[in-house]
Short mmCIF file of C-alpha atoms and ligand atoms in Angstrom, two decimals:
data_model
loop_
_atom_site.label_atom_id
_atom_site.label_comp_id
_atom_site.label_asym_id
_atom_site.label_seq_id
_atom_site.Cartn_x
_atom_site.Cartn_y
_atom_site.Cartn_z
CA MET A 1 -57.93 165.00 216.42
CA ARG A 2 -59.81 162.98 213.80
CA SER A 3 -58.91 163.24 210.10
CA THR A 4 -60.55 161.36 207.26
CA VAL A 5 -59.08 160.63 203.85
CA THR A 6 -61.32 159.14 201.18
CA ILE A 7 -59.70 157.36 198.26
CA HIS A 8 -61.60 155.92 195.33
CA ARG A 9 -60.03 153.62 192.77
CA ASP A 10 -61.47 155.67 189.88
CA TYR A 11 -60.32 159.06 191.19
CA THR A 12 -56.79 159.49 190.06
CA ILE A 13 -54.54 162.50 189.41
CA SER A 14 -52.07 161.06 186.93
CA VAL A 15 -49.54 158.35 186.30
CA ILE A 16 -46.38 159.59 188.00
CA ASP A 17 -43.37 160.16 185.80
CA PRO A 18 -40.57 158.36 187.73
CA ARG A 19 -38.42 161.44 187.11
CA LEU A 20 -40.48 163.19 189.78
CA TYR A 21 -37.85 161.78 192.15
CA GLY A 22 -34.79 163.14 190.36
CA SER A 23 -31.85 164.95 191.89
CA PHE A 24 -29.05 167.30 190.95
CA ILE A 25 -25.25 167.47 191.04
CA GLU A 26 -23.51 170.76 190.36
CA HIS A 27 -19.82 171.49 190.04
CA MET A 28 -19.80 173.51 193.23
CA GLY A 29 -18.69 173.15 196.82
CA ARG A 30 -17.97 169.49 197.59
CA ALA A 31 -20.74 167.94 195.46
CA VAL A 32 -18.33 166.49 192.91
CA TYR A 33 -14.87 166.75 194.51
CA THR A 34 -14.82 164.85 197.85
CA GLY A 35 -18.52 164.17 197.22
CA ILE A 36 -18.99 161.64 194.43
CA TYR A 37 -15.32 161.79 193.32
CA GLU A 38 -12.32 161.37 195.60
CA PRO A 39 -9.57 159.22 194.08
CA ASP A 40 -7.67 158.92 197.39
CA HIS A 41 -10.68 157.78 199.38
CA PRO A 42 -10.46 154.20 200.76
CA THR A 43 -13.69 153.27 198.95
CA ALA A 44 -12.78 154.85 195.58
CA ASP A 45 -13.05 152.63 192.50
CA GLU A 46 -10.60 152.70 189.59
CA ASP A 47 -12.32 155.86 188.30
CA GLY A 48 -11.91 157.66 191.63
CA MET A 49 -15.61 157.43 192.49
CA ARG A 50 -16.48 156.94 196.15
CA GLN A 51 -18.37 153.69 196.52
CA ASP A 52 -19.71 154.54 199.97
CA VAL A 53 -21.49 157.50 198.34
CA ALA A 54 -22.49 155.51 195.25
CA ASP A 55 -24.10 152.89 197.54
CA LEU A 56 -26.23 155.54 199.23
CA VAL A 57 -27.25 156.98 195.85
CA ARG A 58 -28.25 153.47 194.72
CA GLU A 59 -30.29 153.11 197.89
CA LEU A 60 -32.29 156.20 196.87
CA ASP A 61 -32.96 154.77 193.39
CA VAL A 62 -32.55 158.20 191.78
CA PRO A 63 -34.05 158.09 188.27
CA VAL A 64 -32.36 161.18 186.80
CA VAL A 65 -29.59 163.59 187.83
CA ARG A 66 -29.35 167.14 186.49
CA TYR A 67 -25.76 168.20 185.69
CA PRO A 68 -23.41 170.21 185.72
CA GLY A 69 -25.32 173.20 187.15
CA GLY A 70 -26.91 175.34 188.44
CA ASN A 71 -25.29 178.75 188.42
CA PHE A 72 -22.01 177.05 187.51
CA VAL A 73 -23.25 176.08 184.04
CA SER A 74 -23.78 179.69 182.99
CA ALA A 75 -20.03 180.20 182.48
CA TYR A 76 -19.01 176.58 181.87
CA ASN A 77 -17.11 175.36 178.82
CA TRP A 78 -18.02 171.71 178.47
CA GLU A 79 -14.85 171.12 176.38
CA ASP A 80 -12.75 171.83 179.50
CA GLY A 81 -13.91 168.53 180.96
CA ILE A 82 -12.90 166.20 178.10
CA GLY A 83 -9.61 164.68 176.97
CA PRO A 84 -6.59 163.66 179.05
CA LYS A 85 -7.06 164.79 182.63
CA GLU A 86 -3.58 166.28 182.86
CA ASP A 87 -4.37 168.62 179.95
CA ARG A 88 -7.60 169.97 181.38
CA PRO A 89 -7.53 173.63 182.39
CA VAL A 90 -8.18 175.07 185.82
CA ARG A 91 -10.89 177.72 185.52
CA LEU A 92 -12.20 180.32 187.88
CA ASP A 93 -15.85 179.71 188.64
CA LEU A 94 -17.50 183.11 188.88
CA ALA A 95 -20.77 181.80 190.32
CA TRP A 96 -19.28 180.41 193.53
CA HIS A 97 -15.90 182.21 193.60
CA THR A 98 -13.95 178.96 193.48
CA SER A 99 -11.50 177.12 191.22
CA GLU A 100 -12.63 174.25 189.00
CA SER A 101 -10.06 171.57 188.19
CA ASN A 102 -12.19 169.90 185.49
CA GLN A 103 -10.99 166.47 186.64
CA VAL A 104 -14.58 165.37 186.29
CA GLY A 105 -16.42 166.07 183.03
CA ILE A 106 -19.08 164.42 180.92
CA HIS A 107 -17.18 161.12 180.50
CA GLU A 108 -16.55 160.61 184.20
CA PHE A 109 -20.03 161.77 185.17
CA SER A 110 -21.82 159.55 182.66
CA LYS A 111 -19.87 156.53 183.83
CA TRP A 112 -20.84 157.31 187.40
CA CYS A 113 -24.50 157.65 186.34
CA ASP A 114 -24.38 154.21 184.74
CA SER A 115 -22.84 152.73 187.85
CA VAL A 116 -25.52 154.13 190.18
CA GLY A 117 -28.33 153.39 187.73
CA THR A 118 -29.47 156.89 186.86
CA GLU A 119 -30.03 158.96 183.69
CA MET A 120 -28.34 162.25 182.84
CA MET A 121 -30.29 165.50 182.49
CA LEU A 122 -27.80 167.89 180.91
CA ALA A 123 -27.84 171.66 181.17
CA ILE A 124 -26.28 173.85 178.49
CA ASN A 125 -24.65 177.23 179.02
CA LEU A 126 -26.91 180.03 177.79
CA GLY A 127 -25.19 182.61 180.01
CA THR A 128 -21.80 183.22 178.44
CA ARG A 129 -22.43 180.98 175.43
CA GLY A 130 -25.17 180.16 172.98
CA LEU A 131 -26.58 178.07 170.17
CA ASN A 132 -23.31 177.12 168.53
CA GLU A 133 -21.69 175.61 171.63
CA ALA A 134 -24.98 173.90 172.49
CA ARG A 135 -25.20 172.19 169.11
CA ASN A 136 -21.56 171.10 169.33
CA PHE A 137 -22.12 169.65 172.79
CA LEU A 138 -25.24 167.85 171.58
CA GLU A 139 -23.32 166.40 168.65
CA TYR A 140 -20.54 165.28 171.01
CA VAL A 141 -22.98 163.61 173.37
CA ASN A 142 -25.59 162.12 171.03
CA HIS A 143 -24.20 161.61 167.53
CA PRO A 144 -22.91 158.08 166.76
CA GLY A 145 -19.83 159.15 164.75
CA GLY A 146 -18.51 160.48 161.47
CA SER A 147 -18.52 164.15 162.46
CA GLU A 148 -15.90 166.28 164.18
CA TRP A 149 -17.42 166.34 167.66
CA SER A 150 -18.72 162.78 167.71
CA ASP A 151 -15.36 161.47 166.53
CA LEU A 152 -13.65 163.44 169.26
CA ARG A 153 -15.88 161.68 171.80
CA ARG A 154 -14.86 158.32 170.33
CA LYS A 155 -11.21 159.35 170.42
CA ASN A 156 -11.71 160.25 174.08
CA GLY A 157 -12.78 156.70 174.84
CA ARG A 158 -16.53 156.59 174.44
CA GLU A 159 -17.56 154.76 171.28
CA ALA A 160 -21.36 154.81 171.60
CA PRO A 161 -23.32 158.04 171.95
CA TRP A 162 -24.98 158.61 175.28
CA ASN A 163 -28.34 159.49 173.72
CA VAL A 164 -29.27 161.95 176.43
CA LYS A 165 -32.92 162.87 175.98
CA LEU A 166 -33.45 165.57 178.58
CA TRP A 167 -31.75 168.98 178.15
CA CYS A 168 -32.06 172.21 180.14
CA LEU A 169 -31.81 175.41 178.12
CA GLY A 170 -29.64 177.26 180.62
CA ASN A 171 -30.20 177.83 184.32
CA GLU A 172 -32.16 180.50 186.24
CA MET A 173 -31.78 183.03 183.46
CA ASP A 174 -34.20 185.35 185.30
CA GLY A 175 -31.73 185.78 188.18
CA PRO A 176 -29.60 188.95 188.23
CA TRP A 177 -26.91 186.82 189.96
CA GLN A 178 -26.63 184.61 186.89
CA THR A 179 -23.54 185.05 184.72
CA GLY A 180 -25.07 186.29 181.49
CA HIS A 181 -28.46 187.11 183.05
CA LYS A 182 -31.07 188.12 180.46
CA THR A 183 -34.44 189.74 180.22
CA ALA A 184 -37.37 187.45 179.47
CA HIS A 185 -37.42 188.62 175.84
CA GLU A 186 -33.66 188.18 175.35
CA TYR A 187 -33.74 184.75 176.92
CA GLY A 188 -36.96 183.68 175.22
CA ARG A 189 -35.50 184.43 171.78
CA LEU A 190 -32.20 182.68 172.53
CA ALA A 191 -33.91 179.65 174.08
CA TYR A 192 -36.26 179.37 171.10
CA GLU A 193 -33.48 179.47 168.50
CA THR A 194 -31.37 177.04 170.52
CA ALA A 195 -34.28 174.65 170.97
CA LYS A 196 -35.08 174.84 167.26
CA ALA A 197 -31.47 173.98 166.37
CA MET A 198 -31.35 171.14 168.88
CA ARG A 199 -34.58 169.74 167.49
CA SER A 200 -33.17 169.93 163.98
CA PHE A 201 -30.66 167.40 165.23
CA ASP A 202 -33.25 165.21 166.97
CA LYS A 203 -36.99 165.87 167.19
CA SER A 204 -37.41 163.50 170.11
CA LEU A 205 -35.28 165.51 172.55
CA GLU A 206 -37.08 166.72 175.67
CA LEU A 207 -36.25 170.38 176.24
CA VAL A 208 -36.64 172.38 179.45
CA VAL A 209 -36.87 176.17 179.29
CA CYS A 210 -36.12 178.33 182.35
CA GLY A 211 -39.03 179.62 184.38
CA SER A 212 -38.57 181.57 187.59
CA SER A 213 -35.90 180.99 190.22
CA SER A 214 -38.55 181.42 192.88
CA ALA A 215 -42.08 182.71 193.29
CA THR A 216 -40.62 185.79 195.01
CA MET A 217 -38.77 187.04 191.92
CA PRO A 218 -40.00 190.49 190.83
CA THR A 219 -40.31 189.20 187.26
CA TYR A 220 -42.56 186.27 188.28
CA PRO A 221 -45.06 185.36 186.75
CA GLU A 222 -44.63 187.64 183.73
CA TRP A 223 -41.35 185.84 183.02
CA GLU A 224 -43.13 182.53 182.41
CA ALA A 225 -45.71 184.13 180.09
CA THR A 226 -43.07 185.94 178.01
CA VAL A 227 -40.64 183.04 177.79
CA LEU A 228 -43.38 180.56 176.87
CA ASP A 229 -44.76 183.00 174.33
CA HIS A 230 -41.40 182.77 172.56
CA THR A 231 -40.72 179.08 173.04
CA TYR A 232 -43.99 177.17 173.53
CA GLU A 233 -43.88 175.15 170.33
CA GLU A 234 -40.26 174.06 170.77
CA VAL A 235 -40.09 173.08 174.44
CA ASP A 236 -41.59 170.34 176.60
CA TYR A 237 -41.12 171.63 180.13
CA ILE A 238 -40.76 174.90 181.97
CA SER A 239 -38.35 174.76 184.87
CA LEU A 240 -39.23 176.11 188.34
CA HIS A 241 -37.03 176.38 191.43
CA MET A 242 -37.90 176.95 195.06
CA TYR A 243 -36.04 176.69 198.36
CA LEU A 244 -37.82 176.97 201.70
CA ASP A 245 -36.40 178.24 204.98
CA ASN A 246 -37.24 178.77 208.62
CA TYR A 247 -35.31 181.89 209.56
CA GLU A 248 -38.27 182.85 211.78
CA LYS A 249 -37.82 179.72 213.92
CA ASP A 250 -41.57 179.20 213.72
CA THR A 251 -42.41 175.56 213.04
CA ALA A 252 -46.10 176.11 212.24
CA GLY A 253 -45.29 178.90 209.79
CA TYR A 254 -42.42 176.94 208.27
CA LEU A 255 -44.50 173.84 207.63
CA ALA A 256 -47.19 175.99 206.02
CA LYS A 257 -44.75 177.07 203.31
CA SER A 258 -45.37 174.01 201.16
CA LEU A 259 -48.74 175.63 200.38
CA THR A 260 -46.86 178.46 198.63
CA LEU A 261 -45.18 175.79 196.51
CA ASP A 262 -48.58 174.42 195.56
CA ARG A 263 -49.79 177.90 194.54
CA TYR A 264 -46.64 178.49 192.51
CA ILE A 265 -47.31 175.27 190.57
CA GLU A 266 -50.96 176.19 190.13
CA THR A 267 -50.11 179.64 188.78
CA VAL A 268 -47.54 178.36 186.30
CA ALA A 269 -49.90 175.58 185.19
CA GLY A 270 -52.42 178.36 184.47
CA ILE A 271 -49.87 180.30 182.44
CA ILE A 272 -49.08 177.19 180.41
CA THR A 273 -52.79 176.76 179.69
CA TYR A 274 -53.10 180.43 178.72
CA ILE A 275 -50.18 180.34 176.27
CA LYS A 276 -51.39 177.06 174.82
CA ALA A 277 -54.76 178.66 174.12
CA LYS A 278 -53.17 181.84 172.80
CA LYS A 279 -51.08 179.83 170.34
CA ARG A 280 -54.00 177.54 169.42
CA SER A 281 -51.47 174.83 170.17
CA LYS A 282 -52.14 171.12 170.23
CA LYS A 283 -49.14 170.22 172.33
CA ASP A 284 -48.69 170.24 176.08
CA VAL A 285 -45.93 171.74 178.18
CA TYR A 286 -45.33 170.47 181.71
CA ILE A 287 -43.37 171.64 184.74
CA SER A 288 -39.86 170.45 185.53
CA PHE A 289 -39.33 171.45 189.17
CA ASP A 290 -35.64 170.86 188.79
CA GLU A 291 -34.39 172.52 191.99
CA TRP A 292 -36.20 172.21 195.29
CA ASN A 293 -35.23 171.77 198.91
CA VAL A 294 -34.78 173.49 202.24
CA TRP A 295 -31.83 175.89 202.11
CA TYR A 296 -30.91 178.30 204.87
CA HIS A 297 -28.87 176.58 207.59
CA SER A 298 -25.55 177.26 205.84
CA LYS A 299 -26.16 180.72 204.35
CA LYS A 300 -24.22 182.71 206.98
CA ARG A 301 -21.27 180.32 206.89
CA ASP A 302 -20.89 180.77 203.12
CA GLU A 303 -20.80 184.55 203.03
CA ALA A 304 -17.01 184.95 203.21
CA THR A 305 -16.32 182.42 200.42
CA LEU A 306 -18.95 183.95 198.15
CA ALA A 307 -17.59 187.45 198.81
CA GLY A 308 -14.17 186.25 197.65
CA GLU A 309 -12.57 186.69 201.08
CA LYS A 310 -11.08 183.19 200.83
CA GLY A 311 -9.59 183.64 197.36
CA TRP A 312 -10.39 180.97 194.77
CA PRO A 313 -10.39 177.68 196.72
CA PHE A 314 -10.89 174.25 195.13
CA ALA A 315 -14.04 172.49 196.36
CA PRO A 316 -14.54 174.39 199.63
CA PRO A 317 -17.51 173.49 201.83
CA LEU A 318 -20.45 175.46 200.43
CA LEU A 319 -24.20 175.18 201.06
CA GLU A 320 -23.56 172.38 203.57
CA ASP A 321 -26.90 172.61 205.31
CA ASP A 322 -27.09 170.33 208.34
CA TYR A 323 -30.68 169.19 208.12
CA ASN A 324 -32.66 168.72 211.29
CA PHE A 325 -35.74 166.72 212.18
CA GLU A 326 -38.05 169.64 211.36
CA ASP A 327 -36.75 169.53 207.77
CA VAL A 328 -37.90 165.89 207.45
CA LEU A 329 -41.46 167.18 207.85
CA GLN A 330 -40.94 169.96 205.31
CA VAL A 331 -39.38 167.66 202.72
CA GLY A 332 -42.24 165.22 203.31
CA CYS A 333 -44.76 168.02 202.62
CA ILE A 334 -42.88 169.12 199.48
CA LEU A 335 -42.85 165.59 198.09
CA ASN A 336 -46.56 165.26 198.85
CA THR A 337 -47.14 168.47 196.89
CA PHE A 338 -45.36 167.06 193.85
CA ILE A 339 -47.28 163.78 194.01
CA ASN A 340 -50.55 165.67 194.34
CA ARG A 341 -49.58 167.80 191.30
CA ALA A 342 -48.24 164.90 189.25
CA ASP A 343 -50.59 165.88 186.43
CA VAL A 344 -48.52 169.01 185.70
CA VAL A 345 -45.19 168.37 187.45
CA LYS A 346 -43.46 165.58 185.56
CA ILE A 347 -39.86 166.09 186.64
CA ALA A 348 -38.51 167.30 189.98
CA CYS A 349 -34.94 167.37 191.24
CA LEU A 350 -34.01 167.43 194.90
CA ALA A 351 -31.19 169.99 194.97
CA GLN A 352 -28.74 168.64 195.47
CA LEU A 353 -27.55 165.05 196.04
CA VAL A 354 -24.22 165.07 197.88
CA ASN A 355 -22.80 167.61 200.38
CA VAL A 356 -24.38 170.69 198.77
CA ILE A 357 -27.87 171.07 200.37
CA ALA A 358 -28.01 167.33 200.16
CA PRO A 359 -29.46 164.14 201.65
CA ILE A 360 -25.98 162.58 201.62
CA MET A 361 -23.00 164.06 203.46
CA THR A 362 -19.34 163.09 203.39
CA GLU A 363 -16.12 163.83 205.16
CA PRO A 364 -13.07 164.09 202.90
CA GLY A 365 -11.21 160.82 203.43
CA GLY A 366 -13.85 159.74 205.91
CA ALA A 367 -17.44 158.71 206.37
CA ALA A 368 -20.55 159.17 204.27
CA TRP A 369 -23.90 159.33 206.02
CA ARG A 370 -27.61 159.94 205.52
CA GLN A 371 -28.92 163.35 206.49
CA THR A 372 -32.37 163.50 208.09
CA ILE A 373 -34.04 164.46 204.78
CA PHE A 374 -32.67 161.33 203.13
CA TYR A 375 -35.57 159.36 204.52
CA PRO A 376 -38.71 161.06 203.15
CA TYR A 377 -36.95 161.24 199.79
CA TYR A 378 -36.08 157.54 200.06
CA PHE A 379 -39.66 156.49 200.81
CA ALA A 380 -41.14 158.61 198.00
CA SER A 381 -38.55 157.55 195.43
CA ARG A 382 -38.70 153.86 196.31
CA PHE A 383 -42.44 153.50 196.83
CA GLY A 384 -44.07 156.53 195.20
CA ARG A 385 -44.08 155.08 191.69
CA GLY A 386 -47.39 154.39 190.00
CA THR A 387 -50.56 156.47 189.89
CA ALA A 388 -51.11 159.48 192.13
CA LEU A 389 -54.52 159.24 193.77
CA LYS A 390 -56.97 162.09 194.27
CA LEU A 391 -57.66 162.40 197.98
CA ALA A 392 -60.66 163.91 199.70
CA VAL A 393 -59.14 165.11 202.97
CA ASP A 394 -61.20 166.24 205.92
CA CYS A 395 -59.00 167.54 208.75
CA PRO A 396 -58.66 170.51 211.11
CA THR A 397 -56.67 173.53 209.94
CA TYR A 398 -54.64 176.34 211.53
CA HIS A 399 -54.15 179.89 210.35
CA VAL A 400 -50.89 181.41 209.12
CA ASP A 401 -50.76 185.07 208.06
CA ASN A 402 -50.04 185.57 204.34
CA ILE A 403 -50.76 181.91 203.66
CA GLY A 404 -54.23 181.26 205.07
CA GLU A 405 -55.77 178.03 206.39
CA VAL A 406 -53.24 175.22 206.63
CA PRO A 407 -54.37 171.56 206.96
CA MET A 408 -52.94 169.81 210.02
CA LEU A 409 -52.61 166.70 207.88
CA ASP A 410 -50.44 166.78 204.75
CA VAL A 411 -50.88 163.63 202.74
CA SER A 412 -50.46 161.96 199.36
CA ALA A 413 -51.12 158.43 198.12
CA VAL A 414 -49.86 156.38 195.22
CA HIS A 415 -51.28 153.20 193.72
CA ASN A 416 -48.51 150.97 192.45
CA GLU A 417 -50.32 148.69 190.02
CA LYS A 418 -47.25 146.63 189.20
CA ASP A 419 -46.57 145.42 192.73
CA GLY A 420 -50.15 145.77 193.94
CA TYR A 421 -50.00 148.23 196.81
CA ILE A 422 -51.07 151.69 197.93
CA ALA A 423 -48.41 153.86 199.55
CA LEU A 424 -49.46 156.66 201.85
CA PHE A 425 -47.12 159.50 202.82
CA ALA A 426 -48.33 161.68 205.69
CA VAL A 427 -47.11 164.55 207.85
CA ASN A 428 -48.82 165.67 211.03
CA ARG A 429 -48.16 169.43 211.19
CA SER A 430 -49.61 169.79 214.68
CA SER A 431 -47.07 170.15 217.47
CA THR A 432 -49.54 169.10 220.16
CA GLU A 433 -52.25 166.82 218.76
CA THR A 434 -52.18 163.24 217.57
CA ILE A 435 -54.10 162.71 214.34
CA ASP A 436 -56.46 159.74 214.41
CA LEU A 437 -56.28 158.96 210.75
CA ASP A 438 -59.10 157.12 209.03
CA VAL A 439 -58.52 156.28 205.37
CA VAL A 440 -61.50 154.94 203.41
CA LEU A 441 -60.27 152.82 200.49
CA GLN A 442 -63.23 152.64 198.11
CA GLY A 443 -63.09 150.25 195.18
CA TYR A 444 -60.02 148.45 196.49
CA MET A 445 -59.65 145.16 198.29
CA PRO A 446 -57.07 146.15 200.88
CA GLY A 447 -55.09 143.22 202.24
CA SER A 448 -52.60 143.85 204.99
CA VAL A 449 -50.26 146.64 206.10
CA ILE A 450 -46.85 145.67 204.72
CA ASP A 451 -44.90 148.76 205.81
CA ASP A 452 -45.54 151.15 208.65
CA GLN A 453 -42.65 153.52 209.34
CA VAL A 454 -42.56 156.66 211.42
CA ILE A 455 -40.00 159.44 211.75
CA SER A 456 -40.35 161.54 214.86
CA HIS A 457 -38.10 163.09 217.48
CA PRO A 458 -38.67 165.21 220.60
CA ASP A 459 -36.01 167.71 219.42
CA ILE A 460 -36.89 169.42 216.13
CA ASN A 461 -33.33 170.75 215.87
CA ILE A 462 -31.56 167.41 216.08
CA THR A 463 -29.35 166.51 213.08
CA ASN A 464 -27.45 163.44 211.90
CA THR A 465 -23.67 163.75 212.03
CA ALA A 466 -20.65 161.65 211.04
CA SER A 467 -20.30 160.40 214.61
CA LYS A 468 -24.06 160.13 215.24
CA PRO A 469 -25.55 159.25 211.85
CA ASP A 470 -28.68 157.65 213.31
CA ASN A 471 -30.03 160.40 215.54
CA VAL A 472 -32.97 160.67 213.16
CA ARG A 473 -34.08 157.58 211.29
CA PRO A 474 -37.32 155.78 210.51
CA GLU A 475 -38.64 153.33 213.05
CA ALA A 476 -41.28 150.67 212.82
CA ALA A 477 -44.71 151.96 213.88
CA ALA A 478 -47.02 149.16 214.67
CA ASP A 479 -50.50 150.65 214.93
CA ALA A 480 -51.63 151.01 211.29
CA THR A 481 -54.50 148.58 210.84
CA ILE A 482 -56.85 147.50 208.07
CA SER A 483 -60.41 146.67 208.93
CA ASP A 484 -63.65 146.81 206.86
CA GLY A 485 -61.85 148.41 203.92
CA ARG A 486 -60.47 151.19 206.10
CA LEU A 487 -56.94 151.99 207.16
CA THR A 488 -56.55 153.54 210.58
CA ALA A 489 -53.42 154.88 212.24
CA ALA A 490 -52.45 157.32 214.99
CA LEU A 491 -50.05 159.98 213.70
CA ALA A 492 -48.02 161.46 216.56
CA PRO A 493 -47.63 165.26 216.76
CA LEU A 494 -44.94 166.55 214.36
CA SER A 495 -44.29 163.22 212.72
CA TYR A 496 -43.70 161.81 209.25
CA ARG A 497 -45.40 158.53 208.41
CA PHE A 498 -45.07 156.06 205.55
CA ILE A 499 -47.65 153.28 205.30
CA ARG A 500 -47.93 150.66 202.58
CA VAL A 501 -51.02 148.55 202.10
CA LYS A 502 -50.97 145.38 200.01
CA LEU A 503 -53.95 145.07 197.67
O1 AHR B 1 -28.58 174.59 194.04
C1 AHR B 1 -27.82 175.71 194.38
C2 AHR B 1 -28.06 176.88 193.44
O2 AHR B 1 -29.35 177.37 193.63
C3 AHR B 1 -27.98 176.59 191.97
O3 AHR B 1 -26.70 176.68 191.47
C4 AHR B 1 -28.83 177.66 191.37
O4 AHR B 1 -29.44 177.26 190.18
C5 AHR B 1 -29.81 178.02 192.46
O5 AHR B 1 -29.86 179.38 192.69
#
């Protein structure tokens, strides 16, 4: 099956904001406790942070990590996580029906972020709390000193402010499951007043207002229009979330679902444009897709904990999806969608980073390993920095009810000007046909292929485990070739491919 991609040096989508490859750590399940933090673990440093996990996070080169939730943040008191550890309260977390020890808070998390080389993206509680607690938290985090909250931070051991730029105004406030759920009008007003107060402290903050929790919410897309109508002038991003699944056990239908993500982005981009025009505004608002992933493998297993049948456990396994090979293809398609929409999606967070629907898994006291989805995220984060290129793609399609015509080839390309290469990320959605890929590189002087990696496996259900961590991993593919300004490669059925061409 022949597929042609035409790239022209002058046809670009946008410079990619590196934060497109962000991630997320929530105080839930084993993301924090026995995930990033486990003082008794053989690899723990003096702060109790697992270095085997930190090494894997460094490998991913994660630019930003959203924290501390998620649903958790909507009933969180940030003050519970500061001061001497022995004085910190145990709280019941209503979102996940668990107990929170507060042994990790903003100080411990920020230190961990520094050590793995990432920035914090902090979420404030607009569920059970409001403007006053938000402004206090902001003062604690960002003010140099000489005020009550900033001096308390200094007393607690952190002299310099963290200067966190990126703040989320609550989490999924459209969701009836959210503690302190609100209507679009209630939330829009609260988010506006909170944003205004936060900006009175510092005009340069980047603020993210909640959009929909998914494109299937009954309030979508009216929610976005109402919330932006209230907040447009005071916010920089609207947050979207989406998780994909394959309950139907239908690979073709599953892999088509990234098209629904693309339509979701397109619709919200349209709403942003509409509100901008309505307000006669000069400023732009972009999308922060700050929760995305595949999430379904673990849902049944979690029912008892979430129903409270296990009491209020500390850090129980929750949302521990064991990702399979099929999910590599889906995550590859999702990342391609973000790259191809880099003009409107500036921030995106793979939810989450460790143990909870995550690319990194751990055993308490034991191993840490890369899940299958680690790899497409790794390639995009490491090599997808630069300018997203506009691609003219000519390839066969297949039909999926309720979605329409689905291209067999899913692809994105990035020009990294700094290091002088083009990176191509491709998924062959066909389960039977090889794609004979022909990429025309107009206006470039392509040199040689410097990376050609493939991920494929005969068993779509295979996973990586503690004892078999390398069941699914990238392998060198040797057939990508440059000749006469064209890149050619054979993409095996149901495969992920990463190719890098030196310019
Ligand atoms: O990432 C898991 C959960 O999914 C988050 O807590 C919530 O925001 C979303 O519903």
